[in-house]
Amino acid sequence: MIRRFECEGFDSLVEVAVESVDDGWEVSVDGRVYRATLTRGPQGSMVLQVDGAGSHVVYTAPSGPQHLVVDGRAYRIADAAAKRTRRAVHDSGGLVAPMPGTVLELRVAEGDKVTQGQVLLVVEAMKMEHAIKASRAGTVSRLALVEGQRVGAGEVLVEIA
Amino acid sequence: MTPTMRTEAVTKVLVANRGEIALRIVRTLRELGLESVAVYSEADAGAPYVALATQAVCVGPPAVSESYLNIDTILAAALQTGADAVHPGYGLLSENPVFAEAVVKAGMTWIGPPTDAMNTMASKTHARAAMTKAGVPVVPGGPVEEANSIGFPMLVKASAGGGGKGMRRVNSADELPDALAACRREAAKAFGDDTVYLERFIERPRHVEIQVLADAHGTVVHLFERECSVQRRHQKVVEESPSVAVSDSLRAQMGDTAVAAAQSVGYVGAGTVEFLVDSEGEFYFLEMNTRLQVEHPVTEMVVGLDLVAEQIRIAQGEKLGYVQGDLRQRGHAIECRIYAEDPVSFLPQTGVIQALIVPEGPGIRHDSGICSGWEVGVHYDPLLAKLCAWGPTRSMAIARLRRALDDYIVVGVQTNLDLLRHVIDHPEFAAGDTTTAFLEEYPYERPPVPDVVFIARALMDVVESEPKGDATHTDHQADAHSPWKRLRGWRL
């Protein structure tokens, strides 16, 4: 079974294949092959042994394994298929809200020419102001917002053509 | 004019705050055998501090302006529950003289300083004038009109500000208009006052503050320093006491200056005098926080006092009962602030904490307002918890803290734990070479993801996609081909 994953904060896709073998699993990560076993650890954890060398403590969220903590470090690893839509939006010059918040100030309007790095709008979230800047130069092709409007995380704020 | 302060014994305290600090105050109230009243917004109904207080009153919807900042509602809650004192914590209404005065007028004890001292220190511009008069050195600066004489780089600051909110660095004259507008807007929103002022930007300073305690009988002592140089977005991330950079003579000098600053405004209660210390060891008054500070635990661990208990004793009119010579710094304490935020971009994160495992062990203190199942929302500051370590030496405190950070597990919400590990691991931190530019000079970079993480992720998928019934089978009952069989040691 082959799965493609994407770790938040990183661009590349990682291909993982899992095969059940006698004493555990054979797992290949971008072609690198490992033998792995999984046992139950304390406090809801799993203990992962890779190639018999050292163990790694793994915690996952009850809601699903997208959120996981391995050796104390937290990762968000999405199924690549589920993330494709959001990436497409970003590639087309769209800018998404980094978190839920309120639109404080609009600095541009549809049809405006913008330069890379120019502040397009200011969003307030968690009592701080965050400037949303143009990821590249172009023309604002869509801006369907008004000042004071609440926006959700991942919502497309501006599109630049 | 300050109304006469009540000096009767406190029996029931309304805690006008939320999160970790509300819980921390409730804990001391319980230890002192006093009753507590929690106030909470609709978003905080399930918070640990609400459950642990003697009584709790809902004061409105999630937005702070409609709940925790609503003076009338909070006063009504105090009167309705028969509270005879109010502890404001930090942030929110803690430095609001109007609230303090209303509490006193309603016949309750304000666990905080007199409103005159609050008024002076609440305005950074008034505070600077008062300190200059008292002979306390201040950072060169002044009103916006004096921009040219102050020189660049400079900081635009909110006069009513604190916690880095509204603060902007300005490198040249053409950046000034934007910074002024943004600072005024943020200040108006956060503090209801859009007055701003300018200050010379001191390159690579250390942030060192002195904790003071003053009783109503004229005794003022300091509880030594806290070094809070490691900051991001002008907000503290790691704090410690003592400071590596403070010699015995500098400590005595800064301590005396802080005591003089407190005395000059007739201060009573617990307060903090913040200083910038430049590379030459010169120090400048920044501001005085007329409240309990977020990072007060490091002082408690080193000095051996409970600052909330001291605040209550002082508010009841008791004498401190000790003098400067009775106080000692014992060992070393370091605090890490655990925020729900991306460790690289510092953007606040939201979500549900699906699993939470908190470190234990010798010298470890954990102050938090969260629990497993807690939803981190958009309405409040992203501070989740404070993790402190004490050790007989700085290197032992670092070792304990580092170990505890590794044991700290938060699943479901991105935190800055990796950034904290990066700071504590850094050789410059170990050397004590910390300035407010630390994270700009030594930024955290996301390390590559080891293959084991993808192995774990993929295996969890495989395990989760198994029919549920299999999980209840014991090994010999299970289908020989089920991956569950390979979960050796599975206990149910």
PDB file of C-alpha atoms in Angstrom, chain B residues 94-313:
ATOM      1  CA  SER B  94      -4.740  44.445  36.314  1.00  0.00           C
ATOM      2  CA  GLU B  95      -3.266  47.845  35.510  1.00  0.00           C
ATOM      3  CA  ASN B  96      -6.562  49.684  35.104  1.00  0.00           C
ATOM      4  CA  PRO B  97      -6.872  52.338  37.851  1.00  0.00           C
ATOM      5  CA  VAL B  98     -10.594  52.788  37.105  1.00  0.00           C
ATOM      6  CA  PHE B  99     -11.199  49.151  37.984  1.00  0.00           C
ATOM      7  CA  ALA B 100      -9.032  49.348  41.117  1.00  0.00           C
ATOM      8  CA  GLU B 101     -10.905  52.402  42.290  1.00  0.00           C
ATOM      9  CA  ALA B 102     -14.288  50.796  41.605  1.00  0.00           C
ATOM     10  CA  VAL B 103     -13.272  47.748  43.672  1.00  0.00           C
ATOM     11  CA  VAL B 104     -12.272  49.929  46.625  1.00  0.00           C
ATOM     12  CA  LYS B 105     -15.398  52.114  46.310  1.00  0.00           C
ATOM     13  CA  ALA B 106     -17.534  48.976  46.410  1.00  0.00           C
ATOM     14  CA  GLY B 107     -16.007  48.249  49.834  1.00  0.00           C
ATOM     15  CA  MET B 108     -13.644  45.477  48.769  1.00  0.00           C
ATOM     16  CA  THR B 109      -9.894  45.074  49.127  1.00  0.00           C
ATOM     17  CA  TRP B 110      -7.866  45.649  45.948  1.00  0.00           C
ATOM     18  CA  ILE B 111      -4.968  43.204  45.888  1.00  0.00           C
ATOM     19  CA  GLY B 112      -2.717  45.585  44.076  1.00  0.00           C
ATOM     20  CA  PRO B 113      -1.030  48.963  44.457  1.00  0.00           C
ATOM     21  CA  PRO B 114      -2.729  52.306  45.278  1.00  0.00           C
ATOM     22  CA  THR B 115      -4.437  53.877  42.266  1.00  0.00           C
ATOM     23  CA  ASP B 116      -2.168  56.956  42.395  1.00  0.00           C
ATOM     24  CA  ALA B 117       0.899  54.776  41.808  1.00  0.00           C
ATOM     25  CA  MET B 118      -0.970  52.860  39.094  1.00  0.00           C
ATOM     26  CA  ASN B 119      -1.958  56.121  37.396  1.00  0.00           C
ATOM     27  CA  THR B 120       1.608  57.385  37.337  1.00  0.00           C
ATOM     28  CA  MET B 121       3.030  54.133  35.983  1.00  0.00           C
ATOM     29  CA  ALA B 122       0.101  53.402  33.632  1.00  0.00           C
ATOM     30  CA  SER B 123       1.197  56.223  31.381  1.00  0.00           C
ATOM     31  CA  LYS B 124       4.689  55.492  30.136  1.00  0.00           C
ATOM     32  CA  THR B 125       5.230  59.204  29.504  1.00  0.00           C
ATOM     33  CA  HIS B 126       4.211  60.183  33.069  1.00  0.00           C
ATOM     34  CA  ALA B 127       6.316  57.344  34.434  1.00  0.00           C
ATOM     35  CA  ARG B 128       9.390  58.567  32.552  1.00  0.00           C
ATOM     36  CA  ALA B 129       8.895  62.066  33.955  1.00  0.00           C
ATOM     37  CA  ALA B 130       8.400  60.767  37.515  1.00  0.00           C
ATOM     38  CA  MET B 131      11.469  58.526  37.292  1.00  0.00           C
ATOM     39  CA  THR B 132      13.651  61.290  35.898  1.00  0.00           C
ATOM     40  CA  LYS B 133      12.563  63.420  38.858  1.00  0.00           C
ATOM     41  CA  ALA B 134      13.420  60.593  41.271  1.00  0.00           C
ATOM     42  CA  GLY B 135      16.911  60.294  39.786  1.00  0.00           C
ATOM     43  CA  VAL B 136      16.227  56.971  38.018  1.00  0.00           C
ATOM     44  CA  PRO B 137      18.026  56.746  34.631  1.00  0.00           C
ATOM     45  CA  VAL B 138      15.610  56.491  31.646  1.00  0.00           C
ATOM     46  CA  VAL B 139      16.121  55.605  27.955  1.00  0.00           C
ATOM     47  CA  PRO B 140      16.443  58.788  25.848  1.00  0.00           C
ATOM     48  CA  GLY B 141      13.098  59.489  24.204  1.00  0.00           C
ATOM     49  CA  GLY B 142      10.005  61.644  24.083  1.00  0.00           C
ATOM     50  CA  PRO B 143       6.805  62.532  22.224  1.00  0.00           C
ATOM     51  CA  VAL B 144       6.382  62.053  18.461  1.00  0.00           C
ATOM     52  CA  GLU B 145       7.235  65.719  17.757  1.00  0.00           C
ATOM     53  CA  GLU B 146      10.779  65.078  18.998  1.00  0.00           C
ATOM     54  CA  ALA B 147      11.454  62.282  16.486  1.00  0.00           C
ATOM     55  CA  ASN B 148      14.357  64.131  14.871  1.00  0.00           C
ATOM     56  CA  SER B 149      16.256  64.750  18.087  1.00  0.00           C
ATOM     57  CA  ILE B 150      15.881  61.134  19.326  1.00  0.00           C
ATOM     58  CA  GLY B 151      17.484  59.589  16.250  1.00  0.00           C
ATOM     59  CA  PHE B 152      17.078  56.274  14.417  1.00  0.00           C
ATOM     60  CA  PRO B 153      16.689  53.403  14.996  1.00  0.00           C
ATOM     61  CA  MET B 154      13.886  54.085  17.446  1.00  0.00           C
ATOM     62  CA  LEU B 155      10.890  52.319  18.936  1.00  0.00           C
ATOM     63  CA  VAL B 156       7.316  53.526  18.712  1.00  0.00           C
ATOM     64  CA  LYS B 157       5.554  52.528  21.921  1.00  0.00           C
ATOM     65  CA  ALA B 158       2.035  52.756  23.229  1.00  0.00           C
ATOM     66  CA  SER B 159       1.901  55.083  26.217  1.00  0.00           C
ATOM     67  CA  ALA B 160      -0.629  52.813  27.923  1.00  0.00           C
ATOM     68  CA  GLY B 161       1.136  49.728  26.614  1.00  0.00           C
ATOM     69  CA  GLY B 162       2.815  46.638  27.903  1.00  0.00           C
ATOM     70  CA  GLY B 163       3.606  43.135  26.794  1.00  0.00           C
ATOM     71  CA  GLY B 164       5.133  44.420  23.572  1.00  0.00           C
ATOM     72  CA  LYS B 165       1.709  45.207  22.156  1.00  0.00           C
ATOM     73  CA  GLY B 166       1.724  48.117  19.763  1.00  0.00           C
ATOM     74  CA  MET B 167       5.514  48.371  19.840  1.00  0.00           C
ATOM     75  CA  ARG B 168       7.297  48.946  16.476  1.00  0.00           C
ATOM     76  CA  ARG B 169      10.922  49.352  15.514  1.00  0.00           C
ATOM     77  CA  VAL B 170      11.547  52.166  13.045  1.00  0.00           C
ATOM     78  CA  ASN B 171      14.830  52.310  11.159  1.00  0.00           C
ATOM     79  CA  SER B 172      14.334  55.478   9.124  1.00  0.00           C
ATOM     80  CA  ALA B 173      12.066  58.496   8.816  1.00  0.00           C
ATOM     81  CA  ASP B 174      10.056  57.055   5.905  1.00  0.00           C
ATOM     82  CA  GLU B 175       9.002  54.064   8.018  1.00  0.00           C
ATOM     83  CA  LEU B 176       7.673  56.280  10.785  1.00  0.00           C
ATOM     84  CA  PRO B 177       4.165  57.156   9.469  1.00  0.00           C
ATOM     85  CA  ASP B 178       3.174  53.482   8.949  1.00  0.00           C
ATOM     86  CA  ALA B 179       4.580  52.474  12.330  1.00  0.00           C
ATOM     87  CA  LEU B 180       2.779  55.315  14.085  1.00  0.00           C
ATOM     88  CA  ALA B 181      -0.544  54.397  12.467  1.00  0.00           C
ATOM     89  CA  ALA B 182      -0.211  50.696  13.305  1.00  0.00           C
ATOM     90  CA  CYS B 183       0.935  51.379  16.849  1.00  0.00           C
ATOM     91  CA  ARG B 184      -1.934  53.831  17.488  1.00  0.00           C
ATOM     92  CA  ARG B 185      -4.464  51.367  16.118  1.00  0.00           C
ATOM     93  CA  GLU B 186      -3.156  48.450  18.176  1.00  0.00           C
ATOM     94  CA  ALA B 187      -2.895  50.647  21.261  1.00  0.00           C
ATOM     95  CA  ALA B 188      -6.452  51.921  20.872  1.00  0.00           C
ATOM     96  CA  LYS B 189      -7.725  48.366  20.559  1.00  0.00           C
ATOM     97  CA  ALA B 190      -5.657  46.816  23.328  1.00  0.00           C
ATOM     98  CA  PHE B 191      -5.624  49.618  25.877  1.00  0.00           C
ATOM     99  CA  GLY B 192      -8.383  52.038  24.803  1.00  0.00           C
ATOM    100  CA  ASP B 193      -5.785  54.810  24.481  1.00  0.00           C
ATOM    101  CA  ASP B 194      -3.916  55.592  21.253  1.00  0.00           C
ATOM    102  CA  THR B 195      -1.211  57.827  22.759  1.00  0.00           C
ATOM    103  CA  VAL B 196       2.235  56.792  21.545  1.00  0.00           C
ATOM    104  CA  TYR B 197       5.785  57.955  22.243  1.00  0.00           C
ATOM    105  CA  LEU B 198       9.249  57.349  20.889  1.00  0.00           C
ATOM    106  CA  GLU B 199      12.327  55.874  22.482  1.00  0.00           C
ATOM    107  CA  ARG B 200      15.916  55.426  21.328  1.00  0.00           C
ATOM    108  CA  PHE B 201      16.502  51.823  20.291  1.00  0.00           C
ATOM    109  CA  ILE B 202      19.405  50.445  22.306  1.00  0.00           C
ATOM    110  CA  GLU B 203      21.287  47.822  20.259  1.00  0.00           C
ATOM    111  CA  ARG B 204      21.620  44.337  21.743  1.00  0.00           C
ATOM    112  CA  PRO B 205      20.496  45.211  25.259  1.00  0.00           C
ATOM    113  CA  ARG B 206      19.626  42.806  28.015  1.00  0.00           C
ATOM    114  CA  HIS B 207      16.234  43.026  29.653  1.00  0.00           C
ATOM    115  CA  VAL B 208      16.721  42.815  33.412  1.00  0.00           C
ATOM    116  CA  GLU B 209      13.942  43.567  35.859  1.00  0.00           C
ATOM    117  CA  ILE B 210      13.788  43.912  39.623  1.00  0.00           C
ATOM    118  CA  GLN B 211      10.897  42.502  41.658  1.00  0.00           C
ATOM    119  CA  VAL B 212       9.881  44.773  44.518  1.00  0.00           C
ATOM    120  CA  LEU B 213       7.571  44.287  47.496  1.00  0.00           C
ATOM    121  CA  ALA B 214       6.309  47.228  49.543  1.00  0.00           C
ATOM    122  CA  ASP B 215       4.052  47.119  52.587  1.00  0.00           C
ATOM    123  CA  ALA B 216       1.705  49.912  53.701  1.00  0.00           C
ATOM    124  CA  HIS B 217       4.037  50.785  56.575  1.00  0.00           C
ATOM    125  CA  GLY B 218       6.933  52.114  54.539  1.00  0.00           C
ATOM    126  CA  THR B 219       9.066  48.984  54.156  1.00  0.00           C
ATOM    127  CA  VAL B 220      10.203  48.385  50.578  1.00  0.00           C
ATOM    128  CA  VAL B 221      12.456  45.472  49.599  1.00  0.00           C
ATOM    129  CA  HIS B 222      13.551  44.010  46.293  1.00  0.00           C
ATOM    130  CA  LEU B 223      13.601  40.298  45.491  1.00  0.00           C
ATOM    131  CA  PHE B 224      16.580  40.637  43.154  1.00  0.00           C
ATOM    132  CA  GLU B 225      16.541  40.421  39.379  1.00  0.00           C
ATOM    133  CA  ARG B 226      15.010  38.424  36.577  1.00  0.00           C
ATOM    134  CA  GLU B 227      16.778  38.298  33.246  1.00  0.00           C
ATOM    135  CA  CYS B 228      14.168  38.222  30.451  1.00  0.00           C
ATOM    136  CA  SER B 229      16.298  38.924  27.404  1.00  0.00           C
ATOM    137  CA  VAL B 230      15.216  36.046  25.169  1.00  0.00           C
ATOM    138  CA  GLN B 231      12.189  37.486  23.416  1.00  0.00           C
ATOM    139  CA  ARG B 232      10.247  37.198  20.195  1.00  0.00           C
ATOM    140  CA  ARG B 233       8.091  40.028  18.880  1.00  0.00           C
ATOM    141  CA  HIS B 234       9.166  41.985  21.970  1.00  0.00           C
ATOM    142  CA  GLN B 235       7.540  39.388  24.200  1.00  0.00           C
ATOM    143  CA  LYS B 236       9.481  37.289  26.666  1.00  0.00           C
ATOM    144  CA  VAL B 237      10.008  33.593  25.982  1.00  0.00           C
ATOM    145  CA  VAL B 238      12.640  32.500  28.520  1.00  0.00           C
ATOM    146  CA  GLU B 239      13.270  34.147  31.904  1.00  0.00           C
ATOM    147  CA  GLU B 240      15.705  33.362  34.665  1.00  0.00           C
ATOM    148  CA  SER B 241      17.002  34.440  38.033  1.00  0.00           C
ATOM    149  CA  PRO B 242      19.720  35.322  38.845  1.00  0.00           C
ATOM    150  CA  SER B 243      21.096  36.975  35.694  1.00  0.00           C
ATOM    151  CA  VAL B 244      24.537  35.907  34.536  1.00  0.00           C
ATOM    152  CA  ALA B 245      25.183  39.516  33.521  1.00  0.00           C
ATOM    153  CA  VAL B 246      24.469  41.068  36.907  1.00  0.00           C
ATOM    154  CA  SER B 247      27.414  41.355  39.287  1.00  0.00           C
ATOM    155  CA  ASP B 248      26.885  41.774  43.028  1.00  0.00           C
ATOM    156  CA  SER B 249      27.565  45.492  42.786  1.00  0.00           C
ATOM    157  CA  LEU B 250      25.260  45.978  39.770  1.00  0.00           C
ATOM    158  CA  ARG B 251      22.581  43.950  41.581  1.00  0.00           C
ATOM    159  CA  ALA B 252      22.820  46.189  44.636  1.00  0.00           C
ATOM    160  CA  GLN B 253      22.745  49.315  42.468  1.00  0.00           C
ATOM    161  CA  MET B 254      19.744  48.185  40.382  1.00  0.00           C
ATOM    162  CA  GLY B 255      17.951  46.925  43.495  1.00  0.00           C
ATOM    163  CA  ASP B 256      18.398  50.244  45.282  1.00  0.00           C
ATOM    164  CA  THR B 257      17.229  52.124  42.176  1.00  0.00           C
ATOM    165  CA  ALA B 258      14.111  49.932  41.906  1.00  0.00           C
ATOM    166  CA  VAL B 259      13.316  50.481  45.587  1.00  0.00           C
ATOM    167  CA  ALA B 260      13.773  54.247  45.101  1.00  0.00           C
ATOM    168  CA  ALA B 261      11.484  54.137  42.045  1.00  0.00           C
ATOM    169  CA  ALA B 262       8.782  52.355  44.064  1.00  0.00           C
ATOM    170  CA  GLN B 263       9.146  54.728  47.004  1.00  0.00           C
ATOM    171  CA  SER B 264       8.941  57.804  44.767  1.00  0.00           C
ATOM    172  CA  VAL B 265       5.399  56.894  43.703  1.00  0.00           C
ATOM    173  CA  GLY B 266       4.237  55.675  47.128  1.00  0.00           C
ATOM    174  CA  TYR B 267       4.112  52.092  45.925  1.00  0.00           C
ATOM    175  CA  VAL B 268       2.431  49.377  48.006  1.00  0.00           C
ATOM    176  CA  GLY B 269       2.240  45.723  46.918  1.00  0.00           C
ATOM    177  CA  ALA B 270       4.202  43.611  44.447  1.00  0.00           C
ATOM    178  CA  GLY B 271       5.620  45.382  41.416  1.00  0.00           C
ATOM    179  CA  THR B 272       8.361  45.053  38.851  1.00  0.00           C
ATOM    180  CA  VAL B 273      10.769  47.718  37.695  1.00  0.00           C
ATOM    181  CA  GLU B 274      12.040  46.870  34.213  1.00  0.00           C
ATOM    182  CA  PHE B 275      15.429  48.012  32.966  1.00  0.00           C
ATOM    183  CA  LEU B 276      17.441  47.737  29.780  1.00  0.00           C
ATOM    184  CA  VAL B 277      21.088  46.975  30.453  1.00  0.00           C
ATOM    185  CA  ASP B 278      23.496  47.881  27.650  1.00  0.00           C
ATOM    186  CA  SER B 279      26.776  46.136  26.819  1.00  0.00           C
ATOM    187  CA  GLU B 280      28.638  48.542  29.140  1.00  0.00           C
ATOM    188  CA  GLY B 281      26.492  47.554  32.125  1.00  0.00           C
ATOM    189  CA  GLU B 282      24.635  50.881  32.119  1.00  0.00           C
ATOM    190  CA  PHE B 283      20.952  50.455  32.976  1.00  0.00           C
ATOM    191  CA  TYR B 284      17.904  52.461  31.979  1.00  0.00           C
ATOM    192  CA  PHE B 285      14.372  52.437  33.385  1.00  0.00           C
ATOM    193  CA  LEU B 286      11.897  50.978  30.884  1.00  0.00           C
ATOM    194  CA  GLU B 287       8.660  50.810  32.837  1.00  0.00           C
ATOM    195  CA  MET B 288       7.170  49.677  36.096  1.00  0.00           C
ATOM    196  CA  ASN B 289       4.551  46.952  36.010  1.00  0.00           C
ATOM    197  CA  THR B 290       2.147  47.539  38.853  1.00  0.00           C
ATOM    198  CA  ARG B 291       1.015  43.941  39.107  1.00  0.00           C
ATOM    199  CA  LEU B 292       2.139  40.355  39.363  1.00  0.00           C
ATOM    200  CA  GLN B 293       4.388  39.449  36.435  1.00  0.00           C
ATOM    201  CA  VAL B 294       3.993  36.379  34.173  1.00  0.00           C
ATOM    202  CA  GLU B 295       7.539  35.271  35.061  1.00  0.00           C
ATOM    203  CA  HIS B 296       7.168  35.707  38.855  1.00  0.00           C
ATOM    204  CA  PRO B 297       7.685  31.946  39.503  1.00  0.00           C
ATOM    205  CA  VAL B 298      11.460  32.153  38.924  1.00  0.00           C
ATOM    206  CA  THR B 299      11.704  34.691  41.747  1.00  0.00           C
ATOM    207  CA  GLU B 300       9.530  32.518  43.980  1.00  0.00           C
ATOM    208  CA  MET B 301      11.769  29.518  43.349  1.00  0.00           C
ATOM    209  CA  VAL B 302      14.978  31.399  44.069  1.00  0.00           C
ATOM    210  CA  VAL B 303      13.833  33.562  46.993  1.00  0.00           C
ATOM    211  CA  GLY B 304      11.407  31.095  48.586  1.00  0.00           C
ATOM    212  CA  LEU B 305       8.394  33.400  48.891  1.00  0.00           C
ATOM    213  CA  ASP B 306       4.877  32.955  47.479  1.00  0.00           C
ATOM    214  CA  LEU B 307       4.292  36.318  45.816  1.00  0.00           C
ATOM    215  CA  VAL B 308       0.507  35.929  45.688  1.00  0.00           C
ATOM    216  CA  ALA B 309       0.453  35.183  49.431  1.00  0.00           C
ATOM    217  CA  GLU B 310       2.681  38.232  50.008  1.00  0.00           C
ATOM    218  CA  GLN B 311       0.329  40.382  47.915  1.00  0.00           C
ATOM    219  CA  ILE B 312      -2.602  39.271  50.049  1.00  0.00           C
ATOM    220  CA  ARG B 313      -0.734  39.916  53.314  1.00  0.00           C
TER     221      ARG B 313
END
